[in-house]
Structure formats: structure tokens, C-alpha cells
CSV table of C-alpha atoms and ligand atoms in Angstrom, one decimal:
chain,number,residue,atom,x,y,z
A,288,UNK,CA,-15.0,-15.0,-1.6
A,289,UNK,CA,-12.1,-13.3,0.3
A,290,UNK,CA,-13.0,-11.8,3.1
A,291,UNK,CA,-10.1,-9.0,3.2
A,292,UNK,CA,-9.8,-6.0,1.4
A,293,UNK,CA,-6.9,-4.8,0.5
A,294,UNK,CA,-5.9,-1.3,-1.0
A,295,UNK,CA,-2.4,0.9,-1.4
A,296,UNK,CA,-1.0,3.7,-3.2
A,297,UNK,CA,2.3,4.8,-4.6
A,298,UNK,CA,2.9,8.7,-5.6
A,299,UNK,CA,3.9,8.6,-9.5
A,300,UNK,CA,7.6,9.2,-9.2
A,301,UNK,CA,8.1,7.5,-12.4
A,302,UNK,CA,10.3,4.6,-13.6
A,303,UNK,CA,10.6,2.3,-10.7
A,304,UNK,CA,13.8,0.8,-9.3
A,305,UNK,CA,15.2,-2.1,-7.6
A,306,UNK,CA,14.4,-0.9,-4.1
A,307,UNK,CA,10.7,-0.5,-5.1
A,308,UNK,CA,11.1,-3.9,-6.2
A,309,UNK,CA,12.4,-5.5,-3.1
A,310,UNK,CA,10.0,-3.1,-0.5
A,311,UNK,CA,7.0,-2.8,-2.2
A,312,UNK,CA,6.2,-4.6,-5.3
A,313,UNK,CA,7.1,-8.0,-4.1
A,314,UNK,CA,4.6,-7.7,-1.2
A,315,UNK,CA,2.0,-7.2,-3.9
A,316,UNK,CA,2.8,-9.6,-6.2
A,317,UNK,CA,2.5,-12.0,-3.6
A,318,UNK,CA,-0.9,-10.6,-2.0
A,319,UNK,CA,-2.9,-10.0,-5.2
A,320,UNK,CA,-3.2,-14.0,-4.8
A,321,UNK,CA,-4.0,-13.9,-1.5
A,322,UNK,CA,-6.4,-10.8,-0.7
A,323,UNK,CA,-8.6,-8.9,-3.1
A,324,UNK,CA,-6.7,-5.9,-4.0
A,325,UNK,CA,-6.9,-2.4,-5.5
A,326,UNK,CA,-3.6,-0.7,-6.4
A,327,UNK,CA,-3.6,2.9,-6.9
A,328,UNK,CA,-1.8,5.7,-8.2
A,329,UNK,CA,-1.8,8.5,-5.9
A,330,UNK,CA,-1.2,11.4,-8.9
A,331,UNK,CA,-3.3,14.0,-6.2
A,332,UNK,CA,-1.3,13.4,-3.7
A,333,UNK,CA,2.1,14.1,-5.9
A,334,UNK,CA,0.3,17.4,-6.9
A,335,UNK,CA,0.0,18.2,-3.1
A,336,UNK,CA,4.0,18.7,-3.6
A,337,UNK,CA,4.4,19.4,-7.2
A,338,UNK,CA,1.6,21.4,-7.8
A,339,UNK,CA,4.9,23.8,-9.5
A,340,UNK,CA,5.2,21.2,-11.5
A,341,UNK,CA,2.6,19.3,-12.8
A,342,UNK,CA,3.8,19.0,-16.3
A,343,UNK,CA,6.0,15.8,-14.8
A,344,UNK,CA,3.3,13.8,-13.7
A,345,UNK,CA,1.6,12.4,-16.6
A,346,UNK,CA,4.9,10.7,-17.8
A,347,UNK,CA,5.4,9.4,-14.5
A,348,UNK,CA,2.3,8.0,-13.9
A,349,UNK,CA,2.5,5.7,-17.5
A,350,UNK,CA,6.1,4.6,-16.4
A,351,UNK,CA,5.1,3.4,-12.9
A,352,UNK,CA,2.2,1.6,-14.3
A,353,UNK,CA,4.3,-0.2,-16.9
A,354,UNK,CA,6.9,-1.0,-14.0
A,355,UNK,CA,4.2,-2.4,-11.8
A,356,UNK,CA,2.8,-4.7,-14.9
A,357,UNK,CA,6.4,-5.5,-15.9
A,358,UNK,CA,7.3,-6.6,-11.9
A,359,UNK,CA,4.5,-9.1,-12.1
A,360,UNK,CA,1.2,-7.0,-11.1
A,361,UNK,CA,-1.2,-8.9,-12.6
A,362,UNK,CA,-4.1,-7.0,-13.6
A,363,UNK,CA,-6.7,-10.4,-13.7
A,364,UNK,CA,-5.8,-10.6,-9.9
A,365,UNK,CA,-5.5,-7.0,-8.7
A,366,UNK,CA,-7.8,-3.2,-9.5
A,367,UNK,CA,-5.3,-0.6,-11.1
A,368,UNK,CA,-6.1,2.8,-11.0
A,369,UNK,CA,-5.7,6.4,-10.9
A,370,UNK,CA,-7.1,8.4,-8.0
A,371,UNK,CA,-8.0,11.4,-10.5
A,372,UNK,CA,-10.1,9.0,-12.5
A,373,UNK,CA,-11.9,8.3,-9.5
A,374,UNK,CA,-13.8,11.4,-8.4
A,375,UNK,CA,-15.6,10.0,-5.8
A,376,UNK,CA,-12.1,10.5,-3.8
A,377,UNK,CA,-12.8,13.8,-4.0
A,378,UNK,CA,-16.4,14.0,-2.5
A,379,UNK,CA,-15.7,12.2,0.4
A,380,UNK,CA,-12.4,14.0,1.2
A,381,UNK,CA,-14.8,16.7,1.1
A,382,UNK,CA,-17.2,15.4,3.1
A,383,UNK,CA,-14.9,14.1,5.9
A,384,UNK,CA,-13.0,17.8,6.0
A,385,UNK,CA,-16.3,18.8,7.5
A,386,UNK,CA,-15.5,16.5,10.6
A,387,UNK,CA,-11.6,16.9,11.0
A,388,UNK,CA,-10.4,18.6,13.5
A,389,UNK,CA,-7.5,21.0,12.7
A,390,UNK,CA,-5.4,19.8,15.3
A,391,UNK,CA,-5.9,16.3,14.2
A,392,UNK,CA,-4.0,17.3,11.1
A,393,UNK,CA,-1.3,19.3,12.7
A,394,UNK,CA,-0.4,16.5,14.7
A,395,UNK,CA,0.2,14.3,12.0
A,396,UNK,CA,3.8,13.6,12.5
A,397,UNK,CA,4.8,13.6,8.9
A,398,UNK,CA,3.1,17.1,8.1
A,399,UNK,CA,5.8,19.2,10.8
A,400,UNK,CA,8.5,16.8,9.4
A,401,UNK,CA,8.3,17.2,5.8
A,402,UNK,CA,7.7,21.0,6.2
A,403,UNK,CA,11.1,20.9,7.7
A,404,UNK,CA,12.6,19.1,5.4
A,405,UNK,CA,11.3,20.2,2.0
A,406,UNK,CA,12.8,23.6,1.7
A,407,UNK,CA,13.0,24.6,-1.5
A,408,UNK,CA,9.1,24.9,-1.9
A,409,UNK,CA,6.0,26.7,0.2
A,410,UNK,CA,4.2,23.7,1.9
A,411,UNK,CA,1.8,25.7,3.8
A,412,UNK,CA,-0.9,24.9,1.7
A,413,UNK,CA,-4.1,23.7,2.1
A,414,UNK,CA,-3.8,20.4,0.1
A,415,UNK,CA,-0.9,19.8,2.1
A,416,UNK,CA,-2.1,20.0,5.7
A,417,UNK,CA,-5.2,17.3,3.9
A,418,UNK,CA,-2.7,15.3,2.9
A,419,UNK,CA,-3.2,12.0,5.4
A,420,UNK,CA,-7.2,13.2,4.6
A,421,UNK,CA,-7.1,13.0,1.3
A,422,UNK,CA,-5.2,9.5,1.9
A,423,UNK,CA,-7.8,8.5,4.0
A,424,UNK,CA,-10.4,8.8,1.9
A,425,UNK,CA,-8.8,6.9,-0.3
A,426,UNK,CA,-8.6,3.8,1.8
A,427,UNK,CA,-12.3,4.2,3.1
A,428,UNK,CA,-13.7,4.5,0.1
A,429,UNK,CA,-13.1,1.1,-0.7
A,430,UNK,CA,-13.9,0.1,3.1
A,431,UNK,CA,-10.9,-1.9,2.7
A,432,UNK,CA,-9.6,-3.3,5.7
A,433,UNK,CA,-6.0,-3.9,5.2
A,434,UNK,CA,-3.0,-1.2,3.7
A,435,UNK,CA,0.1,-2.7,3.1
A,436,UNK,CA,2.5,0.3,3.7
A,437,UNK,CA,5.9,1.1,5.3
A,438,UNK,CA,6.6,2.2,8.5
A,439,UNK,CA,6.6,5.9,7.4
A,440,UNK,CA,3.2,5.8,6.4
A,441,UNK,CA,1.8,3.9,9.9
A,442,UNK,CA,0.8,7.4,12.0
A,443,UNK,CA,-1.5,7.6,8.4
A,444,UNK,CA,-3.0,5.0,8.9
A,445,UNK,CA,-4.2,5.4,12.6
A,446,UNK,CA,-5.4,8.7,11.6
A,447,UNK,CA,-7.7,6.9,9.0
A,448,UNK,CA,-9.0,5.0,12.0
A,449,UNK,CA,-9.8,7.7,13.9
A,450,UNK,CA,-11.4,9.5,11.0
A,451,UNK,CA,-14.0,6.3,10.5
A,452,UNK,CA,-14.4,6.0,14.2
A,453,UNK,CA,-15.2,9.9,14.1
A,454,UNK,CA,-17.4,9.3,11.2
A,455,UNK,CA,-19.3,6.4,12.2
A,456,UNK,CA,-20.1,8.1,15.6
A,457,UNK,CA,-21.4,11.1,14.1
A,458,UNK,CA,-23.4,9.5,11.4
A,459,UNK,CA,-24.5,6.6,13.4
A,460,UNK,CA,-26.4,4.0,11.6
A,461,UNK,CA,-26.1,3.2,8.4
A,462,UNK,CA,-29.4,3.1,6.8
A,463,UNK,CA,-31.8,-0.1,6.7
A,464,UNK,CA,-28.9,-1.2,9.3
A,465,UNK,CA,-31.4,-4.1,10.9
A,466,UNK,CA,-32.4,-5.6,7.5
A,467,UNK,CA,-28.9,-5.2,6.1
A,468,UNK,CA,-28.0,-7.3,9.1
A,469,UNK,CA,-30.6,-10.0,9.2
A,470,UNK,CA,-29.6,-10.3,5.4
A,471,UNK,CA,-26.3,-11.0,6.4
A,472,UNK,CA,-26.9,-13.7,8.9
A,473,UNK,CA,-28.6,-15.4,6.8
A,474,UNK,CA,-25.4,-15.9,4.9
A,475,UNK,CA,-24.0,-17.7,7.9
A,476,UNK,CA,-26.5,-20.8,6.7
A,477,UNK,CA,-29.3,-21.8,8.4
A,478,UNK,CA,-27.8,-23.4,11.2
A,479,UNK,CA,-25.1,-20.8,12.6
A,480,UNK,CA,-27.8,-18.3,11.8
A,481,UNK,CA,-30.4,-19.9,13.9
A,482,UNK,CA,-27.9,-20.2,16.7
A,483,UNK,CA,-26.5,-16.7,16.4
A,484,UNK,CA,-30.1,-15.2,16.5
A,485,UNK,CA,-30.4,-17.2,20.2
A,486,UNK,CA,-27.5,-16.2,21.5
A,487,UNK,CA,-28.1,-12.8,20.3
A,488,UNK,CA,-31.5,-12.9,22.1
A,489,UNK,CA,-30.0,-14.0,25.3
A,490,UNK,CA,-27.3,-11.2,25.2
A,491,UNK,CA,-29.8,-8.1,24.3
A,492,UNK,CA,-33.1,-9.8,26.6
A,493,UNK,CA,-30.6,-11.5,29.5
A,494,UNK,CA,-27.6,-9.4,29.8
A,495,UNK,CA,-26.1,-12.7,29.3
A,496,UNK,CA,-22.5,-12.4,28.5
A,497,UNK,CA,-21.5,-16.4,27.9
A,498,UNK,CA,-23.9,-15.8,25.0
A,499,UNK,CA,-22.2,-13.0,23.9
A,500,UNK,CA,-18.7,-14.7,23.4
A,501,UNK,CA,-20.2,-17.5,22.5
A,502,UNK,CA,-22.1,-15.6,19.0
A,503,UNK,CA,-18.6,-13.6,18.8
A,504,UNK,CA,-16.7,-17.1,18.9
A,505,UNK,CA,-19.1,-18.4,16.0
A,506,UNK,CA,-18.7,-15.7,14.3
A,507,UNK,CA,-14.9,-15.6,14.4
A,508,UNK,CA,-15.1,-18.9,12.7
A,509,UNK,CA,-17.4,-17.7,9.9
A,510,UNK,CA,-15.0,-17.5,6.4
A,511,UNK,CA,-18.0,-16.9,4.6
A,512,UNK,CA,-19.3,-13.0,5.0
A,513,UNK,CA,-17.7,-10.1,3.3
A,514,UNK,CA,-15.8,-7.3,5.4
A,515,UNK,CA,-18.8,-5.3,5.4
A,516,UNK,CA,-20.9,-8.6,6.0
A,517,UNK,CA,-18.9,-9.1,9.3
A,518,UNK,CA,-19.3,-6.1,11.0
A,519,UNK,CA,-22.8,-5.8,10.4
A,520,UNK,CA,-23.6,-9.1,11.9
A,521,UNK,CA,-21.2,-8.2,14.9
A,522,UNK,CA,-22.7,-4.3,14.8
A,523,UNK,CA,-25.9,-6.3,15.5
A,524,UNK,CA,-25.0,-8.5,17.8
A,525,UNK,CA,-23.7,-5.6,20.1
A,526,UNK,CA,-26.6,-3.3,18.9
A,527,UNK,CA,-24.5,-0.4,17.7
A,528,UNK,CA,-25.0,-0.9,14.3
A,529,UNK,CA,-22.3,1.7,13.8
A,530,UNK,CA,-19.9,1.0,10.5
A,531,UNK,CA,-20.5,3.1,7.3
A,532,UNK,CA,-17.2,3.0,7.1
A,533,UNK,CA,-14.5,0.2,7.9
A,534,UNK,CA,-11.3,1.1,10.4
A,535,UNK,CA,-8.7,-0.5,8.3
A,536,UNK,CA,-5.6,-2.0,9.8
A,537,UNK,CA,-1.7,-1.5,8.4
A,538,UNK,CA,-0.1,-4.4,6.9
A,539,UNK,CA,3.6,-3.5,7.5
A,540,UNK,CA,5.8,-5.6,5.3
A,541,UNK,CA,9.2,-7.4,6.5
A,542,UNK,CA,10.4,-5.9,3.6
A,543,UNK,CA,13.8,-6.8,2.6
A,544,UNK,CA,15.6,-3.9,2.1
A,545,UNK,CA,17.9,-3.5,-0.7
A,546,UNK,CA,19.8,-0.5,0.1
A,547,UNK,CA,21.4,1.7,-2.7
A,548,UNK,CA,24.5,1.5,-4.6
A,549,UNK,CA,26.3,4.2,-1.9
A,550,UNK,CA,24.7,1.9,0.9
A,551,UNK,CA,22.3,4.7,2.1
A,552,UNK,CA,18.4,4.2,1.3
A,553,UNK,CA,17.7,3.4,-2.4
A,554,UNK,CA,16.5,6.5,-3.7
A,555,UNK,CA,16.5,8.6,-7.3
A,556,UNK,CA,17.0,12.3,-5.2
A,557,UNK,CA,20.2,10.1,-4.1
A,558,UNK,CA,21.3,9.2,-7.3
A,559,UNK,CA,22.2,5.7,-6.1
A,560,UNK,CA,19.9,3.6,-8.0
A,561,UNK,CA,19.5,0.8,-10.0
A,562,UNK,CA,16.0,0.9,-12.8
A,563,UNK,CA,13.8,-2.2,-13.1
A,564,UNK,CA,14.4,-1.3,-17.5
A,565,UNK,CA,18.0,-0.5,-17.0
A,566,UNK,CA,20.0,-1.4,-19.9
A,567,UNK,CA,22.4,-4.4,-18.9
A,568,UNK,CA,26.1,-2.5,-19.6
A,569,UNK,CA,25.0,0.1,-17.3
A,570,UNK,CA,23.4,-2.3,-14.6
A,571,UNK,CA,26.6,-4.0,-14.8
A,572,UNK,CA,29.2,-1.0,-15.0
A,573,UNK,CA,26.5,0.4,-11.9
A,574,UNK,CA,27.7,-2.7,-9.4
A,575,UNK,CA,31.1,-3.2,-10.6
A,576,UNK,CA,32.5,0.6,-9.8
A,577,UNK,CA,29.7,0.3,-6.7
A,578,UNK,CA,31.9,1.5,-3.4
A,579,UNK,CA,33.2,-1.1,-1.3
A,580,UNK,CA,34.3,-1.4,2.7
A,581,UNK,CA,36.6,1.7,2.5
A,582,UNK,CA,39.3,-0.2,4.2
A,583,UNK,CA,39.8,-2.1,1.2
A,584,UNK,CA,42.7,0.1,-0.2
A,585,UNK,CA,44.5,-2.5,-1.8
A,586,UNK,CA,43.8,-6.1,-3.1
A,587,UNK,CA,45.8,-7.2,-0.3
A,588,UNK,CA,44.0,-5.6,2.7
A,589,UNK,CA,41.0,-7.4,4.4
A,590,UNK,CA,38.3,-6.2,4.0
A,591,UNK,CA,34.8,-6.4,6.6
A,592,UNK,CA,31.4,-7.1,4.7
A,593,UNK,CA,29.5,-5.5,7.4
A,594,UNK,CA,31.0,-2.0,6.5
A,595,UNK,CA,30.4,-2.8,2.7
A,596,UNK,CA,27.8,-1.7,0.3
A,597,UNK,CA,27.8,-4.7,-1.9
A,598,UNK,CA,27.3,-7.3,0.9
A,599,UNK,CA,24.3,-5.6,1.3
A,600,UNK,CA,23.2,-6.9,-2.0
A,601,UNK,CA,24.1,-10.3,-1.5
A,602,UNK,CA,22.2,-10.6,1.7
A,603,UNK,CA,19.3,-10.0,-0.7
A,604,UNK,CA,20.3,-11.9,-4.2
A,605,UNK,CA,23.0,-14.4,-2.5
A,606,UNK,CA,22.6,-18.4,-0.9
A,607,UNK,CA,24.0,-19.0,2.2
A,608,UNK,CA,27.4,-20.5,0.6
A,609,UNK,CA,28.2,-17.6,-1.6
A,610,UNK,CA,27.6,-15.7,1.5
A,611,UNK,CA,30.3,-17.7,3.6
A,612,UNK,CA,32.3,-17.6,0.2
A,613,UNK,CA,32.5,-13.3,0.7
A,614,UNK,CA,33.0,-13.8,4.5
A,615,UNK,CA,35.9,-15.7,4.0
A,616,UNK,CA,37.1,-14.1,1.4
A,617,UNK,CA,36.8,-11.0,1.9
A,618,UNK,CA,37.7,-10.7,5.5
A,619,UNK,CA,41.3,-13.0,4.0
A,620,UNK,CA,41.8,-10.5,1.7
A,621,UNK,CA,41.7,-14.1,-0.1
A,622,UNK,CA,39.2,-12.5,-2.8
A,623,UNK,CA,39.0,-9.2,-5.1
A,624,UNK,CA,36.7,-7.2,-4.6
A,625,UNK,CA,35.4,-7.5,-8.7
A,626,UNK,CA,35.0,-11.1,-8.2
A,627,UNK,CA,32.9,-10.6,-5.2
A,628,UNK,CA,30.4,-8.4,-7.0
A,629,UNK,CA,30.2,-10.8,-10.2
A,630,UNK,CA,28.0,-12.7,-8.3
A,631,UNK,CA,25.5,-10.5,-7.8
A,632,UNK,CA,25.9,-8.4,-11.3
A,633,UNK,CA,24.9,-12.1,-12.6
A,634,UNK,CA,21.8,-12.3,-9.6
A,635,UNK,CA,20.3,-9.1,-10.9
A,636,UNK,CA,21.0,-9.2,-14.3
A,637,UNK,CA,19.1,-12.5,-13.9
A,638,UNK,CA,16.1,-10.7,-12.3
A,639,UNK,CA,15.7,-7.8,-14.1
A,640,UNK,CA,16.2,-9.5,-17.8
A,641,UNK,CA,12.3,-10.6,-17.8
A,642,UNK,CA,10.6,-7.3,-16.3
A,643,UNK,CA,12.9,-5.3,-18.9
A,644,UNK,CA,11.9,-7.7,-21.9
A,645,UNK,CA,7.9,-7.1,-20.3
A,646,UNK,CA,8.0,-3.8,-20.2
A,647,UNK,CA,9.5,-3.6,-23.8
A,648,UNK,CA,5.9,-5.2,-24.7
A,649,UNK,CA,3.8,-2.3,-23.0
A,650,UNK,CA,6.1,0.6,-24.6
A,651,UNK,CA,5.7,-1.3,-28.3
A,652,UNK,CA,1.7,-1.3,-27.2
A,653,UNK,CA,0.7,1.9,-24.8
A,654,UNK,CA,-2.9,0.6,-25.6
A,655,UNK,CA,-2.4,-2.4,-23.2
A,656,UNK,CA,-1.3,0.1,-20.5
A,657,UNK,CA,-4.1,2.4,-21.0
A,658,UNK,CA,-6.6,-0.7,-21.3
A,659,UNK,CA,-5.8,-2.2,-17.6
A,660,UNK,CA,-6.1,1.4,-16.4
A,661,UNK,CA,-9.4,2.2,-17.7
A,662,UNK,CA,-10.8,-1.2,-16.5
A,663,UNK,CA,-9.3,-0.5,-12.9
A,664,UNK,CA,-10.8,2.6,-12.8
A,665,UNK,CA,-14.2,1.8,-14.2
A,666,UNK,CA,-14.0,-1.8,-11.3
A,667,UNK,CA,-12.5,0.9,-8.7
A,668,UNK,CA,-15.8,3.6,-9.3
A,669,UNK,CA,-18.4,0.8,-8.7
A,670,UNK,CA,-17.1,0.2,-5.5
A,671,UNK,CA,-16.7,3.9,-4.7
A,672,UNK,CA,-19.9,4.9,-6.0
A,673,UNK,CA,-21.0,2.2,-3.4
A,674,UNK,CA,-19.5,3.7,-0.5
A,675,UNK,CA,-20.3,7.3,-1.6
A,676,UNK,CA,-23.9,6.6,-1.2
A,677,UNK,CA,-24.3,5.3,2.0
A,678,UNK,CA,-21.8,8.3,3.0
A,679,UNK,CA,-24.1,10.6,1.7
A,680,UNK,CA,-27.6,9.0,3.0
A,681,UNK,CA,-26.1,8.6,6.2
A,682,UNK,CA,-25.1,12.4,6.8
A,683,UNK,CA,-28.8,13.1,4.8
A,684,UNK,CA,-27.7,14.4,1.6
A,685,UNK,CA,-29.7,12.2,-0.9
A,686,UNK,CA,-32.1,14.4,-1.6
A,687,UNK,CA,-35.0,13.0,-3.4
B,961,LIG,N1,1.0,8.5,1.2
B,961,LIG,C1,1.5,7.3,0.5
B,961,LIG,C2,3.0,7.3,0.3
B,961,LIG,O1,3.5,8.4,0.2
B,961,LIG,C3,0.8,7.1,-0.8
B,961,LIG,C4,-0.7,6.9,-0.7
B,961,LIG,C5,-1.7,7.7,-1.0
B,961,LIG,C6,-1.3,5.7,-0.1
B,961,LIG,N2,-2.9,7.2,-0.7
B,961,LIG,C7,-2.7,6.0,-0.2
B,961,LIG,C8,-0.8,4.5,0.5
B,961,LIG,C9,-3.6,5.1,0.4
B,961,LIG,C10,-1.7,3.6,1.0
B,961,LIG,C11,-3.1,3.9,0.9
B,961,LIG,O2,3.6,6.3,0.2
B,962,LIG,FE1,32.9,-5.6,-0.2
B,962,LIG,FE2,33.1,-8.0,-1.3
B,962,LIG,FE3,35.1,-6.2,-1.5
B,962,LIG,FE4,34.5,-7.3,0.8
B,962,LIG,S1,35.3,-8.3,-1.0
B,962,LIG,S2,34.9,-5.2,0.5
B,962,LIG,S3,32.3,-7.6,0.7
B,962,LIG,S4,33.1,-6.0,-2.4
């Protein structure tokens, strides 16, 4: 029915907060209508950096999950798993090591970076240097096509592609490739089908390349085939046939980003956050003793929104006339800098009042929690277990 995949992944770091909110979870709730989607929680790749520590990462895991539920992740649109619970993961990381080149992973840009940064642990492991492997297994697997991520995780992303493209070079066909296609075209109806196989014949017997855009055009304007579907019927028309696994493109959100309290990113090793099941008098006392434009010594002195915190909060949660409202005001000196935030104490109080009273229902009820994750996982293993064995014929490891 959709013709898009879509999958992402978040590294349990527990209770989620407002930025979350704003930069990530949005973008899904909106999606899961739109695309079919698998959400996942990444708990390997959190061991790739706590594996000191793994004692944290059950708790975190269940407190995301009710966070994403609570936000508005709606498990009858979207798959919700966890990547342990999904072996299959595993095999193909495996599998695809085989093929990686070392350097490949050392050039990752994150790997040097975070090496650097993260000091007070030894990150020359093994499961760290897999890292963007390990993530690109878990976005092949699925052969989803789409990967709503931030920026950050982009060089990822094109490493995935180059992993499949590596892969599906190596392996070549996948197996019963010509029937698999001629199945597929078939799904076009009889019509488009007939006229593709034509155009096809006058491409592979003629040469002819009109023929060739023209099958490409027809199929460009075919809704009705499955990502895999698609590029077996394109696979065919350009005889390579090669796609056992799907180069999947980034989906970079215009996220609005809510900055934190201090005005710096919105993050817990920051201490500048605000939880989606914060209780209200510390959400409130949170805003209201928030830093403003530093200039702002005394009610009297003007103040410039630009250089303050809390205007970055109403750019997200404020019209445009309480906007001109802090302009004015605040660059007049004309209002206090209490007022000003009241506005926005009331926005997120607002917001967050529905997700908290949510979440309450999953913490009275951990059986709902663990319910939606066992049916993610069993819906996310079919597909995997799909994938897996076409991996496996195609490299010739299904022994029988
Ligand atoms: N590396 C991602 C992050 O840190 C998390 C992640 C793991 C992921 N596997 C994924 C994201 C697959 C998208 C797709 O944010
Ligand atoms: Fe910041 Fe508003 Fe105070 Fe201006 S009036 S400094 S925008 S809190």
C-alpha cells in the first residue's frame, strides 16, 4: 500500500525530554501516517559505549518506550521494537563485516570524533569501530528505504549505501531474480505491463534508448509496487537485477530546535532540560528562574531577545503577536522579564499535561508497554527473517 519504508532508531537514554520532543518525536508522529514505519530501540548500540555499565539500560529502555507512546507513537500505525529482540541484526552485521573494509570504518567521521571526545572511557573496541555497521544492518534489514535522522547521523547513512552497493555487487543476483521480476510486472496491470515488456524488448534487442526512458517514465508513475517491487522491475528493465538489499536515502528533518534552558543544545549531560513527565511546579520553577539576555540587570534596562534563552522558546511555543509583544517589550524595557516567560510556562505546561497524564496510564499498567513491544518485535522478525534469507541464499549459505 505504501510504497516507502521507513525505519529509525534512538539509543535508550531513558526518560525523554522536550528537545526529543520538538527534533525527533514530532517528525514521527507525523510520518507513522504517512510512510510505513519501524521505530527501534538501539539498546546494542548503547552497549557499544556502556558496555561498563549495562545495569542502566534496561530501565532506560522501558522509560523511552513509555515516552514515545505517551508523545503520540501510535503503535496501530508504527513497528516498536528492540534491536536485541531481533537477532537477525546480529547475523547480518556479521555477514556484512566479512565485506567491510577497515578503512571504510576508520573514515567514518563520527568514530575519530567521538574517540576524542569521550575521554573518560576506552573506545578502542571492536563493537565501537562496527558501530555505523552494526547501524547499517539495522536499516537493511528491513530494506527500508527512508531514515529520518539528524544531521549528525548523515555520513551513517551514506556509509549504509555503500555497504548495499558493496553487497549487491558482490552477491549479484538475488535468487529467482527473472521470475521475481516478471511477478512484479504483472502488478503493474495488464496494460502498463504489456507496454513495459515492449519497451523493455526494444531497449535489451535495439539498444533503443527512447524506449528506455520511456519504461523508466511509466514506471515512475506506478504508486502501485512495493520498494522491493520497484527495483526489481527497474533491475530488469536495465538487466542488472542487482538489489538484495535497498540503498536507503536520509530523511533529514527541519526540525525545530528547542534549545535548552541555558540556551546551549538540550541535553541531560547538560543538565538544562525540561522531561516530557516533569511534574508541573518544577516545569514551572524550571522556566521562571531560566537565564535571560544578560544585559538585563535591572527591570529597567532593555533587554535584546536575540541574546536571550527564553525567546528561544517562544519562537517554538509562541504566535506571531506574542512574539512582537516580547520584541517590544523587552527591547523597551516596557516588560519584566517574569511576565515574558509566563507565556510560555503556560504553552508548555499546556503540552506536556496530556503526554504526562498518558504516561501515568503505562506506569499504572507495564503490561501495555511490554505488550506493543513484543508485537513490534515479533512484526519486526518477519520482515528480518525475510531479508536474512535472501542474504544468506545469495552469498550460498542455505545449505540444504
Ligand atoms: N546511531 C543512531 C543515533 O545515535 C541510533 C541508531 C541506531 C539508528 N541504529 C539506527 C538511527 C538505525 C537510524 C537508523 O542517533
Ligand atoms: Fe528574555 Fe523576555 Fe527578559 Fe527579554 S524580556 S530578556 S526576551 S525573558
Amino acid at each position: 500500500m505504501y510504497p516507502d519504508r521507513v525505519l529509525s532508531g534512538m539509543r535508550p537514554t531513558g526518560a525523554m525530554h522536550l528537545g526529543h520532543f520538538h527534533g525527533v518525536l514530532k517528525n514521527w508522529i507525523k510520518i507513522q501516517h504517512e510512510h510505513e514505519c519501524l521505530f527501534m530501540v538501539a539498546d546494542w548500540h548503547a552497549l557499544t559505549t556502556h558496555y561498563d555499565r549495562p545495569q542502566e539500560i534496561e530501565a532506560h529502555v522501558w522509560d523511552m518506550v513509555i515516552d514515545w507512546l505517551a508523545a503520540g507513537v501510535d503503535p496501530n500505525q508504527a513497528t516498536l521494537f528492540i534491536q536485541s529482540r531481533v537477532p537477525e541484526h546480529a547475523e547480518l552485521h556479521l555477514l556484512l563485516s566479512m565485506m567491510t573494509p577497515l578503512g571504510w570504518l576508520e573514515r567514518v567521521p563520527t568514530y575519530k570524533e567521538q574517540q576524542e571526545k569521550i575521554i573518560d572511557k576506552d573506545l578502542s573496541t571492536y563493537g565501537f569501530l562496527g558501530y555505523p555497521l552494526l547501524q547499517a544492518a539495522d536499516i537493511l534489514i528491513y530494506r527500508a528505504n527512508r531514515v529520518p535522522v539528524g544531521e549528525d547521523q548523515v555520513p551513517h547513512i551514506e556509509f549504509t549505501r555503500e555497504i548495499a552497493r558493496r553487497f549487491n555487487h558482490l552477491y549479484g543476483r538475488e535468487p529467482g531474480f527473472d521470475e521475481k521480476a516478471l511477478q512484479a510486472v504483472k502488478k503493474l496491470g495488464a496494460k502498463k505491463a504489456k507496454l513495459y515488456l515492449e519497451l523493455r524488448n526494444r531497449y535489451t534487442e535495439q539498444g533503443d534508448d527512447e524506449a528506455l526512458e520511456a519504461a523508466r517514465a511509466l514506471l515512475g508513475e506506478s504508486q502501485n509496487l512495493s520498494v522491493v517491487d520497484r527495483e526489481r522491475v527497474f533491475g530488469y528493465l536495465e538487466g542488472s537485477g542487482k538489489m538484495i538489499l535497498v540503498e536507503p536515502q536520509a530523511m533529514l528533518t527541519e526540525a525545530s530546535r528547542l534549545l535548552g534552558l541555558d540556551g546551549q543544545k538540550m541535553s541531560k549531560s547538560y543538565n538544562n532540560t525540561i522531561a516530557l513527565r516533569e511534574d508541573e511546579a518544577s516545569v514551572t520553577r524550571k522556566i521562571r528562574t531560566m537565564p535571560t539576555d544578560p544585559a538585563r540587570v535591572r527591570r529597567t534596562d532593555p533587554g535584546e531577545p536575540n541574546r536571550c534563552p527564553v525567546y528561544s522558546f517562544h519562537q517554538i511555543y509562541s504566535d506571531d503577536a506574542t512574539r512582537d509583544w516580547v520584541q517590544q517589550g523587552c527591547r523597551s524595557a516596557g516588560i519584566g522579564c517574569l511576565e515574558c516567560k509566563q507565556p510560555v510556562v503556560d504553552r508548555v505546561l499546556e503540552e506536556l499535561r496530556p503526554i504526562r497524564e498518558r504516561a501515568q496510564a503505562y506506569l499504572d499498567d507495564p503490561t501495555l508497554v511490554r505488550n506493543v513491544i513484543a508485537d513490534g518485535c515479533e512484526r519486526a522478525r518477519k520482515l528480518a527473517a525475510d531479508t536474512l534469507r535472501d542474504v544468506r541464499e545469495s552469498i550460498g549459505l542455505s545449505y540444504s
